[in-house]
Amino acid sequence: MGGEGGKWSFVRFRSALAQNGSLVLSSKVENGEFALSQGWIIDKITVLGLDKVNATDGYTLRITKGAKLKENTNVKANFHSYERFVKVESSVSLPIGKEFELEMKPNQILEKTL
């Protein structure tokens, strides 16, 4: 990797499922000062391959470290009855040069009984 303080930034992303069913996405940044000086941001996150959860009505997005959500943040979950997996997209505003942690938790809906 380049020398300290050079014109580069390196970001490593990690994701894991928490015991409460949430997906936690975090970043580890090296030489983040360069990315911050360039004003680089992450404005959209797409997560593919989440197991489809029955009785789920979207996701709640919470940034626990690093930045704030954009106003009117939109979290979309695309469900297809014939597929096993779900695709979730969200609009965010996260500086690439700053470490962050983001939690996506399925919103549970009550099953209607007749």
Short mmCIF file of the C-alpha atoms (twelve columns), coordinates in Angstrom:
data_MODEL
# 
_entry.id   MODEL 
# 
loop_
_atom_site.group_PDB 
_atom_site.id 
_atom_site.type_symbol 
_atom_site.label_atom_id 
_atom_site.label_alt_id 
_atom_site.label_comp_id 
_atom_site.label_asym_id 
_atom_site.label_seq_id 
_atom_site.Cartn_x 
_atom_site.Cartn_y 
_atom_site.Cartn_z 
_atom_site.pdbx_PDB_model_num 
ATOM 1   C CA . MET A 1   0.000   0.000   0.000  1 
ATOM 2   C CA . GLY A 2   1.147   3.599   -0.477 1 
ATOM 3   C CA . GLY A 3   3.093   5.537   2.097  1 
ATOM 4   C CA . GLU A 4   1.541   7.310   5.047  1 
ATOM 5   C CA . GLY A 5   -0.292  10.471  4.025  1 
ATOM 6   C CA . GLY A 6   -0.117  9.723   0.285  1 
ATOM 7   C CA . LYS A 7   -2.884  10.237  -2.238 1 
ATOM 8   C CA . TRP A 8   -4.786  7.074   -1.387 1 
ATOM 9   C CA . SER A 9   -7.363  5.676   1.002  1 
ATOM 10  C CA . PHE A 10  -8.131  2.027   1.696  1 
ATOM 11  C CA . VAL A 11  -11.519 0.893   3.005  1 
ATOM 12  C CA . ARG A 12  -12.356 -2.628  4.165  1 
ATOM 13  C CA . PHE A 13  -16.030 -3.520  4.648  1 
ATOM 14  C CA . ARG A 14  -17.334 -6.222  6.966  1 
ATOM 15  C CA . SER A 15  -20.836 -7.536  7.523  1 
ATOM 16  C CA . ALA A 16  -22.319 -9.908  10.064 1 
ATOM 17  C CA . LEU A 17  -25.692 -11.045 11.329 1 
ATOM 18  C CA . ALA A 18  -26.396 -10.099 14.932 1 
ATOM 19  C CA . GLN A 19  -28.303 -12.399 17.307 1 
ATOM 20  C CA . ASN A 20  -31.364 -10.129 17.076 1 
ATOM 21  C CA . GLY A 21  -31.586 -10.749 13.301 1 
ATOM 22  C CA . SER A 22  -30.055 -7.421  12.284 1 
ATOM 23  C CA . LEU A 23  -27.415 -7.090  9.602  1 
ATOM 24  C CA . VAL A 24  -24.444 -5.019  10.771 1 
ATOM 25  C CA . LEU A 25  -22.187 -3.448  8.128  1 
ATOM 26  C CA . SER A 26  -19.001 -1.691  9.231  1 
ATOM 27  C CA . SER A 27  -15.939 -0.149  7.638  1 
ATOM 28  C CA . LYS A 28  -12.280 0.024   8.614  1 
ATOM 29  C CA . VAL A 29  -10.368 2.896   6.987  1 
ATOM 30  C CA . GLU A 30  -6.659  3.458   6.406  1 
ATOM 31  C CA . ASN A 31  -5.388  6.928   5.447  1 
ATOM 32  C CA . GLY A 32  -8.928  8.309   5.471  1 
ATOM 33  C CA . GLU A 33  -7.668  11.899  5.375  1 
ATOM 34  C CA . PHE A 34  -7.211  11.685  1.601  1 
ATOM 35  C CA . ALA A 35  -10.796 10.522  0.923  1 
ATOM 36  C CA . LEU A 36  -12.104 13.208  3.290  1 
ATOM 37  C CA . SER A 37  -10.061 15.899  1.496  1 
ATOM 38  C CA . GLN A 38  -11.614 14.789  -1.822 1 
ATOM 39  C CA . GLY A 39  -15.150 14.893  -0.393 1 
ATOM 40  C CA . TRP A 40  -15.883 11.301  -1.401 1 
ATOM 41  C CA . ILE A 41  -19.101 9.835   0.013  1 
ATOM 42  C CA . ILE A 42  -21.093 6.622   -0.102 1 
ATOM 43  C CA . ASP A 43  -24.597 7.610   -1.189 1 
ATOM 44  C CA . LYS A 44  -26.177 4.213   -1.815 1 
ATOM 45  C CA . ILE A 45  -25.797 0.821   -0.181 1 
ATOM 46  C CA . THR A 46  -27.171 -2.327  -1.790 1 
ATOM 47  C CA . VAL A 47  -27.250 -5.590  0.140  1 
ATOM 48  C CA . LEU A 48  -27.897 -8.757  -1.853 1 
ATOM 49  C CA . GLY A 49  -28.616 -12.265 -0.662 1 
ATOM 50  C CA . LEU A 50  -30.422 -11.708 2.627  1 
ATOM 51  C CA . ASP A 51  -32.668 -14.628 3.507  1 
ATOM 52  C CA . LYS A 52  -36.264 -13.690 2.906  1 
ATOM 53  C CA . VAL A 53  -38.057 -13.307 6.225  1 
ATOM 54  C CA . ASN A 54  -41.775 -13.985 6.265  1 
ATOM 55  C CA . ALA A 55  -43.811 -11.341 8.082  1 
ATOM 56  C CA . THR A 56  -41.247 -8.626  7.336  1 
ATOM 57  C CA . ASP A 57  -42.343 -5.164  6.268  1 
ATOM 58  C CA . GLY A 58  -39.136 -3.433  5.181  1 
ATOM 59  C CA . TYR A 59  -36.091 -2.615  7.262  1 
ATOM 60  C CA . THR A 60  -35.112 -0.014  9.853  1 
ATOM 61  C CA . LEU A 61  -31.745 1.570   9.146  1 
ATOM 62  C CA . ARG A 62  -29.633 2.961   11.976 1 
ATOM 63  C CA . ILE A 63  -26.114 4.342   11.782 1 
ATOM 64  C CA . THR A 64  -24.464 3.676   15.120 1 
ATOM 65  C CA . LYS A 65  -21.086 5.219   14.322 1 
ATOM 66  C CA . GLY A 66  -19.643 7.682   11.828 1 
ATOM 67  C CA . ALA A 67  -22.392 9.801   10.264 1 
ATOM 68  C CA . LYS A 68  -26.045 10.698  10.104 1 
ATOM 69  C CA . LEU A 69  -28.697 9.481   7.708  1 
ATOM 70  C CA . LYS A 70  -29.852 11.742  4.893  1 
ATOM 71  C CA . GLU A 71  -33.177 13.419  5.482  1 
ATOM 72  C CA . ASN A 72  -36.009 11.270  4.128  1 
ATOM 73  C CA . THR A 73  -33.744 8.243   3.982  1 
ATOM 74  C CA . ASN A 74  -35.309 5.607   1.816  1 
ATOM 75  C CA . VAL A 75  -34.820 1.928   2.571  1 
ATOM 76  C CA . LYS A 76  -36.295 -0.311  -0.103 1 
ATOM 77  C CA . ALA A 77  -36.617 -4.056  0.111  1 
ATOM 78  C CA . ASN A 78  -37.452 -5.923  -3.076 1 
ATOM 79  C CA . PHE A 79  -39.319 -9.140  -2.371 1 
ATOM 80  C CA . HIS A 80  -40.123 -11.790 -4.954 1 
ATOM 81  C CA . SER A 81  -42.312 -14.709 -3.909 1 
ATOM 82  C CA . TYR A 82  -40.441 -17.123 -6.157 1 
ATOM 83  C CA . GLU A 83  -37.012 -16.217 -4.834 1 
ATOM 84  C CA . ARG A 84  -35.362 -17.196 -1.591 1 
ATOM 85  C CA . PHE A 85  -33.376 -13.994 -1.174 1 
ATOM 86  C CA . VAL A 86  -34.110 -10.297 -0.755 1 
ATOM 87  C CA . LYS A 87  -32.337 -7.226  -2.133 1 
ATOM 88  C CA . VAL A 88  -32.257 -4.165  0.163  1 
ATOM 89  C CA . GLU A 89  -31.224 -0.681  -1.028 1 
ATOM 90  C CA . SER A 90  -30.784 2.479   0.989  1 
ATOM 91  C CA . SER A 91  -29.831 6.102   0.354  1 
ATOM 92  C CA . VAL A 92  -27.223 7.346   2.809  1 
ATOM 93  C CA . SER A 93  -24.522 9.991   3.034  1 
ATOM 94  C CA . LEU A 94  -21.398 8.456   4.554  1 
ATOM 95  C CA . PRO A 95  -17.928 9.988   4.162  1 
ATOM 96  C CA . ILE A 96  -15.686 7.255   2.739  1 
ATOM 97  C CA . GLY A 97  -12.721 8.407   4.825  1 
ATOM 98  C CA . LYS A 98  -14.559 7.973   8.133  1 
ATOM 99  C CA . GLU A 99  -15.253 4.594   9.745  1 
ATOM 100 C CA . PHE A 100 -18.918 3.768   10.175 1 
ATOM 101 C CA . GLU A 101 -21.236 1.099   11.487 1 
ATOM 102 C CA . LEU A 102 -24.701 0.620   10.091 1 
ATOM 103 C CA . GLU A 103 -27.450 -1.675  11.367 1 
ATOM 104 C CA . MET A 104 -30.383 -2.907  9.270  1 
ATOM 105 C CA . LYS A 105 -33.135 -4.578  11.229 1 
ATOM 106 C CA . PRO A 106 -36.207 -6.288  9.704  1 
ATOM 107 C CA . ASN A 107 -39.505 -4.625  10.648 1 
ATOM 108 C CA . GLN A 108 -41.882 -7.323  11.842 1 
ATOM 109 C CA . ILE A 109 -45.558 -7.129  10.929 1 
ATOM 110 C CA . LEU A 110 -48.339 -8.923  12.722 1 
ATOM 111 C CA . GLU A 111 -49.938 -11.780 10.859 1 
ATOM 112 C CA . LYS A 112 -53.637 -11.251 10.301 1 
ATOM 113 C CA . THR A 113 -55.902 -14.028 11.461 1 
ATOM 114 C CA . LEU A 114 -59.369 -14.504 10.004 1 
# 
